[in-house]
Amino acid sequence: MRVNKKYSCLPAEEKGIHIINIRAIEDIGYDQHESTLLNSLSKNPDADCKYGLYFRDGKRKVDYILVYHYKKSSAGKTLARRAQQNDASVRSSKQDQPLPGKGVQLEMGDSEPHVDYHEDDKRFRREEYEGNLVEAGLELERDEDTKIHGIGFVKIHAPWNVLCREAEFLKLKMPTKKMYQINQTHGLLKKINSVIQKITEPIQPKVAEHKPQMVKRLSYPFSREKQHLFDLSDKDSFFDSKTRSTIVYEILKRTTCTKAKYSMGITSLLANGVYSAAYPLHDGDYEGENVEPNDRKLLCEEWASYGVFYKYQPIDLVRKYFGEKIGLYFAWLGVYTQMLIPASIVGIIVFLYGCATVDENIPSMEMCDQRNNITMCPLCDKTCSYWKMSSACATARASHLFDNPATVFFSVFMALWAATFMEHWKRKQMRLNYRWDLTGFEEEEDHPRAEYEAKVLEKSLRKEHKHKETDKEKLTWKDRFPAYLTNFVGIIFMVGLTFAIVFGVIIYRISTAAALAISSTPSGRSSVRVTVTATAVIINLVVIIILDEVYGCIARWLTQIEVPKTDKNFEERLIFKAFLLKFVNAYTPIFYVAFFKGRFVGRPGDYVYIFHSFRMEECAPGGCLMELCIQLSIIMLGKQLIQNNLFEIGIPKMKKFIRYLKLKRRRSLDHEEHMKKKQRYEVDYNLEPFAGLTPEYMEMIIQFGFVTLFVASFPLAPLFALLNNIIEIRLDAKKFVTELRRPVAVRAKDIGIWYNILRGIGKLAVIINAFVISFTSDFIPRLVYLYMYSENGTMHGFVNHTLSSFNVSDFQAGTAPNDPLDLGYEVQICRYKDYREPPWSENKYDISKDFWAVLAARLAFVIVFQNLVMFMSEFVDWIIPDIPKDISQQIHKEKVLMVEVFMREEQGKLQMLETWKDKDKRKGENCNNHSPSLSRSRSGSLSSCHSYPLDV
C-alpha cells in the first residue's frame, strides 16, 4: 500500500520493516487484489492533488521541487510483468527508502543491473541531505513514476511551525491586524488626481492589486511570541506561495551534506550533479478552458500579452508572484519607458526642425550650387580622380537634418532628462519600498557559494596534510592572485581584440573605396561613400552581436575563476566585467567615427599611410556627423531587432520545438504514459531555468548608452528605444510567465550596482556630447566664421572659408590621378577641407591661424557646456527630494502607530497583572479570615490559593 505519512527519522531496520521492499512487492503486483480495490475506490488521484500542486493527500501544498537523475533498468517493466504473472518471489535489498512515494526502482536479485560507484555516491548524498531536511522540519514526498524516464522528483512542504520559525529568522515583515488610513491629497491636487485617474482608467490593468489603496495594514517583522498581533484567521494564505518558496530555499541553502568530507548546500549539490534542478512551482496553467483562476493566468492576460501593450504594468502582482527583485526590474523598465516619451517627442521636433530648415541652410545651398565650380582633390591615390563638390549635395543636405542649432539644445535637454530620470526612479523606488514593506530592510550577508566552500576545503586539507592545522580557512588575495592576473590579461586581450576588429573594418573601408573608385560608371563613383559606409556598418553589427555572446561567456568564466564568496559578490563582479567588455564592443566603432576618422589624414602631397599603402579615411565635405548618425542608427536598431527581440523570441521557440520532438518520440514509445496528464512539476521541469536578470539589465543599459551618449548625432534614438521597449516589456513578461521556471523570490530594496552604472553613463554622456558638438559637427566653425570672419553677418562664404587650396604639381611621385582630365578640363588647383596656408604663401601648407582660433573656440565650448550642464544636473538632483513628502509622512506615521500598539499592549499587560494581584490579595485575605479547623478541612482550597500566582 502507498504510504503518505511524513517521513520519520527512525531507521527502517529499527522498525523491523523495509519500506522499499513493500513498495517493490506492490509494484510487481504481489499485492494486486488490494491495489485493485484502491484503484477502484479512487477515481483520479492526480486530480485530488491538483496534478502535482499538493502532496497526494491533497492537503499539503508543494512549496519546492528537487529533481534528480537515476538509472532505471530498461527491462524493469518486462521483469515486473513476468513477476506478476508467475507470482515470483522478490529478493529485497537492504537499502532504506526514506521518502514515501510511488515508483521505486525495482531490484531483481541476480538480474540487478550494475550501478557504478558515482551513482551510489550521489544516492547516498541525496539520502543524507533529505534526512537533514526532514530533521529541519520539512516534509518530503518522492515521485519516480513520471512520464519523464530516469527523472525523480522530491516534493517539499513546509509546515506551519517551520514557516513561523523561518519567517522570524528572516525578519519578514508581515501585515498585522492594525489598519490605518493613508493620507489623501486635498483641494486642487485631489481634483487633479481624480481627473488623471478617470483619463487613465482605460489603460489601467484589471488587477485588484493595482487599484489605489485607501487603507493599509501596519506591518511588523514576524515573531512567534507576538502572533496575536497578526491576522492568522486563514493560516493557509497568511504566507503566500512566493514567501513559502523563499523560506524553503533558505533552508535548502543552509542544510548541509557532510558525507565524504563534503559540506554542501543545495547550490553545491546542484553543481556536482547530485540534483539536476531545484525550483518552486508555478501556481497552475495559464491557458486552457477549465483552468482554475490563479495569479499566473491573471498575469498572462493582463501583463504578458501584446494586446495590452498600452496598459500600465501590474507591478504589485508581479512582485507578489516573482518577488521584489524581479518586480523592481520591471518597475524600473516601466519608468524608463515612460520617461522616453517626452524625450521622443522633443527628438521628433528637433528632427522636423532640421527638415523644415534644410532649404534655408546657406552652407548646404553653397555646396549644392554647381555655379561655384569647386574642384576637390582626389579621395585616394592614382585610381581616384578630381571631383566636384556639388556631387556631395545629398550628403550635405542630409547632414543638416542632424547638424543644426537645435541639436545643441537637444543635447542639453537629454543631459537634464537623464538626471530627472534618475531622480524620478529614486522617488518611485521609495514608493515601492513603502508599499512592499521594505523601508527597514537591510540585506544580510549571503551564504558562501559552493565553489568558494570547495576551494576553502581544498586549502584546509592541503594545510592539514602539511602542518596539521585545523583553523578556519578563507581565501586571501594570494590565493586569488593567479585569477586576478588571468582577469587582467584576459580583459586587456579582449579589448585589444575589439580594437583589432575595428582596425580591420577600417582597412576594409579604405580598400573597398579604392576598388569601387575604379568603376567606370559615374553612378558607381558617386555612391562609393554610401556603399562603403553601409557595408562596413553591417559588418560591425554582425561582429558586435557575435562578440557580445562570446564576451558574456568569457566574463562569466573570468568571474568563476576568481571564486567570489557570495552570490552578491559574484553577480557584481560579473556585471562589471560583462558591462566593460560589451560597452567597448558596442561603442568602439562609433567612437572611431566620432572622434578619430578624418583627424589624422594629413594633406594632399603629404598623406598619412597605413602599411605604406592605405591612405587614412577622410570625412565627407559636410563632416562626419552624418556617417556617425548612420553608424549609430544601424547598430542600435540591429542590436534591438536581431539580438534583443529575434534571439529572445527565436531561441526559446527553437528550444521548445526540440523539447516537443523529444517528447513526441517518447510518446510513441509508451502510449500508456502519453495518455496520462502531466504533473505540475513535470511541466515546469521542461521549462527553461531562470538565468538571472543580468542579461535583461545589460540589454537596457547598453540601449540607455545609445540614447544618451551620442544623442547629438541621432535625435531619433529615444523614439526607436521607446518603440523597442514597448515590445520588450511584454516580451520579457511572456518569457517569465510562460517559458521560464518560476524563479525563487529574492528580497531587494533597489536595483543594486545598475544604478551606479546608469549614473556613470549619465555623467559620461555630458562629456561625449560636448565633444561631438564641438569636434564632430560644424557648429563651432560656423559660429567662429559668423562672428569673426563673415563680412555681412551671414553664412555666405563659409564653405569656401573651410577649404584650403593645393597645387597639383606638388603631388608626390606616383600619387597623382591616372586620369587628370576626367572632369573634361585640366586642374591646376584643387581644394581640400582643412585650415592651412595656400600654396602661394611663404609658409605654404602650414596650419593657419584660423585653425587655432577654431580649436580654442571648440575647447572653450567643451569646458562651458560640460560645467553648465553638470551644474544644471546637480541642481535638478538637489531640488528634487529622493523621498516623496507623503511617503516620508506615512513612514513616520507607521512608526508612531507601531509605538502606540506596543504601548497599549504593555498597558494591557500591566492592567492584567494588577488585576491578578488584586484577585490574589483578596483570596489571601479570605483564606486568612477562615478558622484553623476550617482551613485544615479545606486544605485543597488553601493550596489552590497559594498555587494560583505560580500558575499565572
PDB file of N, CA, C and O in Angstrom, residues 319-363:
ATOM      1  N   ARG A 319       5.298  41.600  -8.299  1.00  0.00           N
ATOM      2  CA  ARG A 319       6.086  41.419  -7.062  1.00  0.00           C
ATOM      3  C   ARG A 319       5.523  40.289  -6.211  1.00  0.00           C
ATOM      4  O   ARG A 319       6.276  39.491  -5.629  1.00  0.00           O
ATOM      5  N   LYS A 320       4.203  40.199  -6.156  1.00  0.00           N
ATOM      6  CA  LYS A 320       3.569  39.148  -5.364  1.00  0.00           C
ATOM      7  C   LYS A 320       3.920  37.765  -5.897  1.00  0.00           C
ATOM      8  O   LYS A 320       4.082  36.814  -5.127  1.00  0.00           O
ATOM      9  N   TYR A 321       4.061  37.641  -7.221  1.00  0.00           N
ATOM     10  CA  TYR A 321       4.289  36.336  -7.830  1.00  0.00           C
ATOM     11  C   TYR A 321       5.781  36.008  -7.959  1.00  0.00           C
ATOM     12  O   TYR A 321       6.199  34.871  -7.721  1.00  0.00           O
ATOM     13  N   PHE A 322       6.602  37.001  -8.345  1.00  0.00           N
ATOM     14  CA  PHE A 322       8.010  36.748  -8.630  1.00  0.00           C
ATOM     15  C   PHE A 322       8.970  37.289  -7.574  1.00  0.00           C
ATOM     16  O   PHE A 322      10.153  36.950  -7.601  1.00  0.00           O
ATOM     17  N   GLY A 323       8.505  38.142  -6.692  1.00  0.00           N
ATOM     18  CA  GLY A 323       9.394  38.684  -5.673  1.00  0.00           C
ATOM     19  C   GLY A 323       9.822  40.109  -5.976  1.00  0.00           C
ATOM     20  O   GLY A 323       9.598  40.647  -7.070  1.00  0.00           O
ATOM     21  N   GLU A 324      10.470  40.722  -4.990  1.00  0.00           N
ATOM     22  CA  GLU A 324      10.812  42.149  -5.073  1.00  0.00           C
ATOM     23  C   GLU A 324      11.875  42.440  -6.135  1.00  0.00           C
ATOM     24  O   GLU A 324      11.814  43.465  -6.819  1.00  0.00           O
ATOM     25  N   LYS A 325      12.857  41.574  -6.277  1.00  0.00           N
ATOM     26  CA  LYS A 325      13.958  41.859  -7.200  1.00  0.00           C
ATOM     27  C   LYS A 325      13.465  41.940  -8.639  1.00  0.00           C
ATOM     28  O   LYS A 325      13.800  42.879  -9.372  1.00  0.00           O
ATOM     29  N   ILE A 326      12.670  40.972  -9.069  1.00  0.00           N
ATOM     30  CA  ILE A 326      12.124  40.992 -10.424  1.00  0.00           C
ATOM     31  C   ILE A 326      11.080  42.101 -10.544  1.00  0.00           C
ATOM     32  O   ILE A 326      10.984  42.767 -11.595  1.00  0.00           O
ATOM     33  N   GLY A 327      10.306  42.334  -9.493  1.00  0.00           N
ATOM     34  CA  GLY A 327       9.342  43.430  -9.514  1.00  0.00           C
ATOM     35  C   GLY A 327      10.018  44.779  -9.717  1.00  0.00           C
ATOM     36  O   GLY A 327       9.530  45.629 -10.476  1.00  0.00           O
ATOM     37  N   LEU A 328      11.167  44.985  -9.062  1.00  0.00           N
ATOM     38  CA  LEU A 328      11.902  46.237  -9.227  1.00  0.00           C
ATOM     39  C   LEU A 328      12.441  46.390 -10.641  1.00  0.00           C
ATOM     40  O   LEU A 328      12.477  47.495 -11.186  1.00  0.00           O
ATOM     41  N   TYR A 329      12.877  45.284 -11.248  1.00  0.00           N
ATOM     42  CA  TYR A 329      13.382  45.374 -12.630  1.00  0.00           C
ATOM     43  C   TYR A 329      12.278  45.856 -13.572  1.00  0.00           C
ATOM     44  O   TYR A 329      12.485  46.781 -14.367  1.00  0.00           O
ATOM     45  N   PHE A 330      11.098  45.246 -13.483  1.00  0.00           N
ATOM     46  CA  PHE A 330      10.023  45.646 -14.380  1.00  0.00           C
ATOM     47  C   PHE A 330       9.493  47.037 -14.032  1.00  0.00           C
ATOM     48  O   PHE A 330       9.065  47.772 -14.933  1.00  0.00           O
ATOM     49  N   ALA A 331       9.542  47.415 -12.759  1.00  0.00           N
ATOM     50  CA  ALA A 331       9.145  48.779 -12.395  1.00  0.00           C
ATOM     51  C   ALA A 331      10.128  49.788 -12.989  1.00  0.00           C
ATOM     52  O   ALA A 331       9.724  50.832 -13.533  1.00  0.00           O
ATOM     53  N   TRP A 332      11.430  49.486 -12.898  1.00  0.00           N
ATOM     54  CA  TRP A 332      12.445  50.373 -13.486  1.00  0.00           C
ATOM     55  C   TRP A 332      12.283  50.453 -14.997  1.00  0.00           C
ATOM     56  O   TRP A 332      12.354  51.548 -15.585  1.00  0.00           O
ATOM     57  N   LEU A 333      12.052  49.309 -15.636  1.00  0.00           N
ATOM     58  CA  LEU A 333      11.871  49.304 -17.090  1.00  0.00           C
ATOM     59  C   LEU A 333      10.641  50.116 -17.480  1.00  0.00           C
ATOM     60  O   LEU A 333      10.652  50.836 -18.496  1.00  0.00           O
ATOM     61  N   GLY A 334       9.576  50.045 -16.675  1.00  0.00           N
ATOM     62  CA  GLY A 334       8.383  50.831 -16.956  1.00  0.00           C
ATOM     63  C   GLY A 334       8.623  52.327 -16.807  1.00  0.00           C
ATOM     64  O   GLY A 334       8.183  53.128 -17.646  1.00  0.00           O
ATOM     65  N   VAL A 335       9.343  52.720 -15.750  1.00  0.00           N
ATOM     66  CA  VAL A 335       9.662  54.147 -15.551  1.00  0.00           C
ATOM     67  C   VAL A 335      10.548  54.660 -16.681  1.00  0.00           C
ATOM     68  O   VAL A 335      10.333  55.758 -17.222  1.00  0.00           O
ATOM     69  N   TYR A 336      11.548  53.867 -17.061  1.00  0.00           N
ATOM     70  CA  TYR A 336      12.450  54.244 -18.157  1.00  0.00           C
ATOM     71  C   TYR A 336      11.671  54.426 -19.461  1.00  0.00           C
ATOM     72  O   TYR A 336      11.875  55.401 -20.203  1.00  0.00           O
ATOM     73  N   THR A 337      10.760  53.512 -19.735  1.00  0.00           N
ATOM     74  CA  THR A 337       9.965  53.602 -20.961  1.00  0.00           C
ATOM     75  C   THR A 337       9.046  54.819 -20.934  1.00  0.00           C
ATOM     76  O   THR A 337       8.890  55.521 -21.951  1.00  0.00           O
ATOM     77  N   GLN A 338       8.432  55.110 -19.789  1.00  0.00           N
ATOM     78  CA  GLN A 338       7.581  56.296 -19.680  1.00  0.00           C
ATOM     79  C   GLN A 338       8.390  57.574 -19.888  1.00  0.00           C
ATOM     80  O   GLN A 338       7.928  58.498 -20.567  1.00  0.00           O
ATOM     81  N   MET A 339       9.598  57.610 -19.327  1.00  0.00           N
ATOM     82  CA  MET A 339      10.423  58.809 -19.468  1.00  0.00           C
ATOM     83  C   MET A 339      10.933  58.996 -20.902  1.00  0.00           C
ATOM     84  O   MET A 339      11.332  60.112 -21.278  1.00  0.00           O
ATOM     85  N   LEU A 340      10.937  57.920 -21.698  1.00  0.00           N
ATOM     86  CA  LEU A 340      11.352  58.056 -23.096  1.00  0.00           C
ATOM     87  C   LEU A 340      10.314  58.784 -23.934  1.00  0.00           C
ATOM     88  O   LEU A 340      10.632  59.272 -25.031  1.00  0.00           O
ATOM     89  N   ILE A 341       9.066  58.864 -23.443  1.00  0.00           N
ATOM     90  CA  ILE A 341       8.010  59.521 -24.225  1.00  0.00           C
ATOM     91  C   ILE A 341       8.316  61.008 -24.444  1.00  0.00           C
ATOM     92  O   ILE A 341       8.319  61.473 -25.595  1.00  0.00           O
ATOM     93  N   PRO A 342       8.578  61.819 -23.384  1.00  0.00           N
ATOM     94  CA  PRO A 342       8.915  63.221 -23.656  1.00  0.00           C
ATOM     95  C   PRO A 342      10.208  63.381 -24.454  1.00  0.00           C
ATOM     96  O   PRO A 342      10.305  64.274 -25.300  1.00  0.00           O
ATOM     97  N   ALA A 343      11.214  62.501 -24.199  1.00  0.00           N
ATOM     98  CA  ALA A 343      12.458  62.587 -24.962  1.00  0.00           C
ATOM     99  C   ALA A 343      12.209  62.307 -26.446  1.00  0.00           C
ATOM    100  O   ALA A 343      12.797  62.958 -27.323  1.00  0.00           O
ATOM    101  N   SER A 344      11.315  61.355 -26.739  1.00  0.00           N
ATOM    102  CA  SER A 344      10.997  61.042 -28.140  1.00  0.00           C
ATOM    103  C   SER A 344      10.290  62.214 -28.811  1.00  0.00           C
ATOM    104  O   SER A 344      10.576  62.546 -29.967  1.00  0.00           O
ATOM    105  N   ILE A 345       9.390  62.847 -28.092  1.00  0.00           N
ATOM    106  CA  ILE A 345       8.645  63.979 -28.658  1.00  0.00           C
ATOM    107  C   ILE A 345       9.598  65.122 -29.001  1.00  0.00           C
ATOM    108  O   ILE A 345       9.542  65.699 -30.102  1.00  0.00           O
ATOM    109  N   VAL A 346      10.495  65.447 -28.076  1.00  0.00           N
ATOM    110  CA  VAL A 346      11.461  66.527 -28.336  1.00  0.00           C
ATOM    111  C   VAL A 346      12.395  66.140 -29.476  1.00  0.00           C
ATOM    112  O   VAL A 346      12.740  66.973 -30.335  1.00  0.00           O
ATOM    113  N   GLY A 347      12.820  64.858 -29.518  1.00  0.00           N
ATOM    114  CA  GLY A 347      13.687  64.408 -30.612  1.00  0.00           C
ATOM    115  C   GLY A 347      13.014  64.523 -31.964  1.00  0.00           C
ATOM    116  O   GLY A 347      13.643  64.925 -32.956  1.00  0.00           O
ATOM    117  N   ILE A 348      11.726  64.202 -32.025  1.00  0.00           N
ATOM    118  CA  ILE A 348      10.985  64.333 -33.286  1.00  0.00           C
ATOM    119  C   ILE A 348      10.885  65.799 -33.691  1.00  0.00           C
ATOM    120  O   ILE A 348      11.033  66.150 -34.876  1.00  0.00           O
ATOM    121  N   ILE A 349      10.660  66.695 -32.724  1.00  0.00           N
ATOM    122  CA  ILE A 349      10.573  68.137 -33.016  1.00  0.00           C
ATOM    123  C   ILE A 349      11.910  68.642 -33.568  1.00  0.00           C
ATOM    124  O   ILE A 349      11.948  69.411 -34.544  1.00  0.00           O
ATOM    125  N   VAL A 350      13.017  68.183 -32.959  1.00  0.00           N
ATOM    126  CA  VAL A 350      14.345  68.598 -33.443  1.00  0.00           C
ATOM    127  C   VAL A 350      14.571  68.111 -34.863  1.00  0.00           C
ATOM    128  O   VAL A 350      15.084  68.842 -35.728  1.00  0.00           O
ATOM    129  N   PHE A 351      14.179  66.865 -35.131  1.00  0.00           N
ATOM    130  CA  PHE A 351      14.351  66.311 -36.484  1.00  0.00           C
ATOM    131  C   PHE A 351      13.488  67.068 -37.494  1.00  0.00           C
ATOM    132  O   PHE A 351      13.948  67.387 -38.601  1.00  0.00           O
ATOM    133  N   LEU A 352      12.249  67.373 -37.115  1.00  0.00           N
ATOM    134  CA  LEU A 352      11.367  68.123 -38.018  1.00  0.00           C
ATOM    135  C   LEU A 352      11.882  69.543 -38.244  1.00  0.00           C
ATOM    136  O   LEU A 352      11.725  70.096 -39.354  1.00  0.00           O
ATOM    137  N   TYR A 353      12.506  70.126 -37.236  1.00  0.00           N
ATOM    138  CA  TYR A 353      13.110  71.455 -37.408  1.00  0.00           C
ATOM    139  C   TYR A 353      14.214  71.394 -38.466  1.00  0.00           C
ATOM    140  O   TYR A 353      14.338  72.283 -39.314  1.00  0.00           O
ATOM    141  N   GLY A 354      15.013  70.322 -38.408  1.00  0.00           N
ATOM    142  CA  GLY A 354      16.054  70.170 -39.425  1.00  0.00           C
ATOM    143  C   GLY A 354      15.462  69.999 -40.819  1.00  0.00           C
ATOM    144  O   GLY A 354      15.987  70.550 -41.799  1.00  0.00           O
ATOM    145  N   CYS A 355      14.366  69.242 -40.913  1.00  0.00           N
ATOM    146  CA  CYS A 355      13.713  69.054 -42.214  1.00  0.00           C
ATOM    147  C   CYS A 355      13.142  70.371 -42.737  1.00  0.00           C
ATOM    148  O   CYS A 355      13.194  70.654 -43.958  1.00  0.00           O
ATOM    149  N   ALA A 356      12.600  71.179 -41.838  1.00  0.00           N
ATOM    150  CA  ALA A 356      11.955  72.428 -42.256  1.00  0.00           C
ATOM    151  C   ALA A 356      12.964  73.476 -42.685  1.00  0.00           C
ATOM    152  O   ALA A 356      12.657  74.335 -43.528  1.00  0.00           O
ATOM    153  N   THR A 357      14.155  73.446 -42.126  1.00  0.00           N
ATOM    154  CA  THR A 357      15.150  74.491 -42.409  1.00  0.00           C
ATOM    155  C   THR A 357      16.230  74.042 -43.375  1.00  0.00           C
ATOM    156  O   THR A 357      17.195  74.776 -43.585  1.00  0.00           O
ATOM    157  N   VAL A 358      16.093  72.850 -43.976  1.00  0.00           N
ATOM    158  CA  VAL A 358      17.158  72.367 -44.834  1.00  0.00           C
ATOM    159  C   VAL A 358      17.308  73.224 -46.092  1.00  0.00           C
ATOM    160  O   VAL A 358      18.429  73.405 -46.604  1.00  0.00           O
ATOM    161  N   ASP A 359      16.199  73.764 -46.572  1.00  0.00           N
ATOM    162  CA  ASP A 359      16.276  74.601 -47.783  1.00  0.00           C
ATOM    163  C   ASP A 359      16.779  76.001 -47.485  1.00  0.00           C
ATOM    164  O   ASP A 359      17.082  76.762 -48.417  1.00  0.00           O
ATOM    165  N   GLU A 360      16.831  76.364 -46.207  1.00  0.00           N
ATOM    166  CA  GLU A 360      17.313  77.688 -45.835  1.00  0.00           C
ATOM    167  C   GLU A 360      18.755  77.646 -45.338  1.00  0.00           C
ATOM    168  O   GLU A 360      19.299  78.695 -44.965  1.00  0.00           O
ATOM    169  N   ASN A 361      19.352  76.487 -45.328  1.00  0.00           N
ATOM    170  CA  ASN A 361      20.716  76.347 -44.816  1.00  0.00           C
ATOM    171  C   ASN A 361      21.706  76.797 -45.889  1.00  0.00           C
ATOM    172  O   ASN A 361      21.863  76.147 -46.937  1.00  0.00           O
ATOM    173  N   ILE A 362      22.379  77.899 -45.637  1.00  0.00           N
ATOM    174  CA  ILE A 362      23.256  78.509 -46.648  1.00  0.00           C
ATOM    175  C   ILE A 362      24.451  77.613 -46.984  1.00  0.00           C
ATOM    176  O   ILE A 362      24.782  77.450 -48.164  1.00  0.00           O
ATOM    177  N   PRO A 363      25.168  76.997 -46.000  1.00  0.00           N
ATOM    178  CA  PRO A 363      26.309  76.145 -46.370  1.00  0.00           C
ATOM    179  C   PRO A 363      25.929  74.994 -47.300  1.00  0.00           C
ATOM    180  O   PRO A 363      26.637  74.720 -48.274  1.00  0.00           O
TER     181      PRO A 363
END
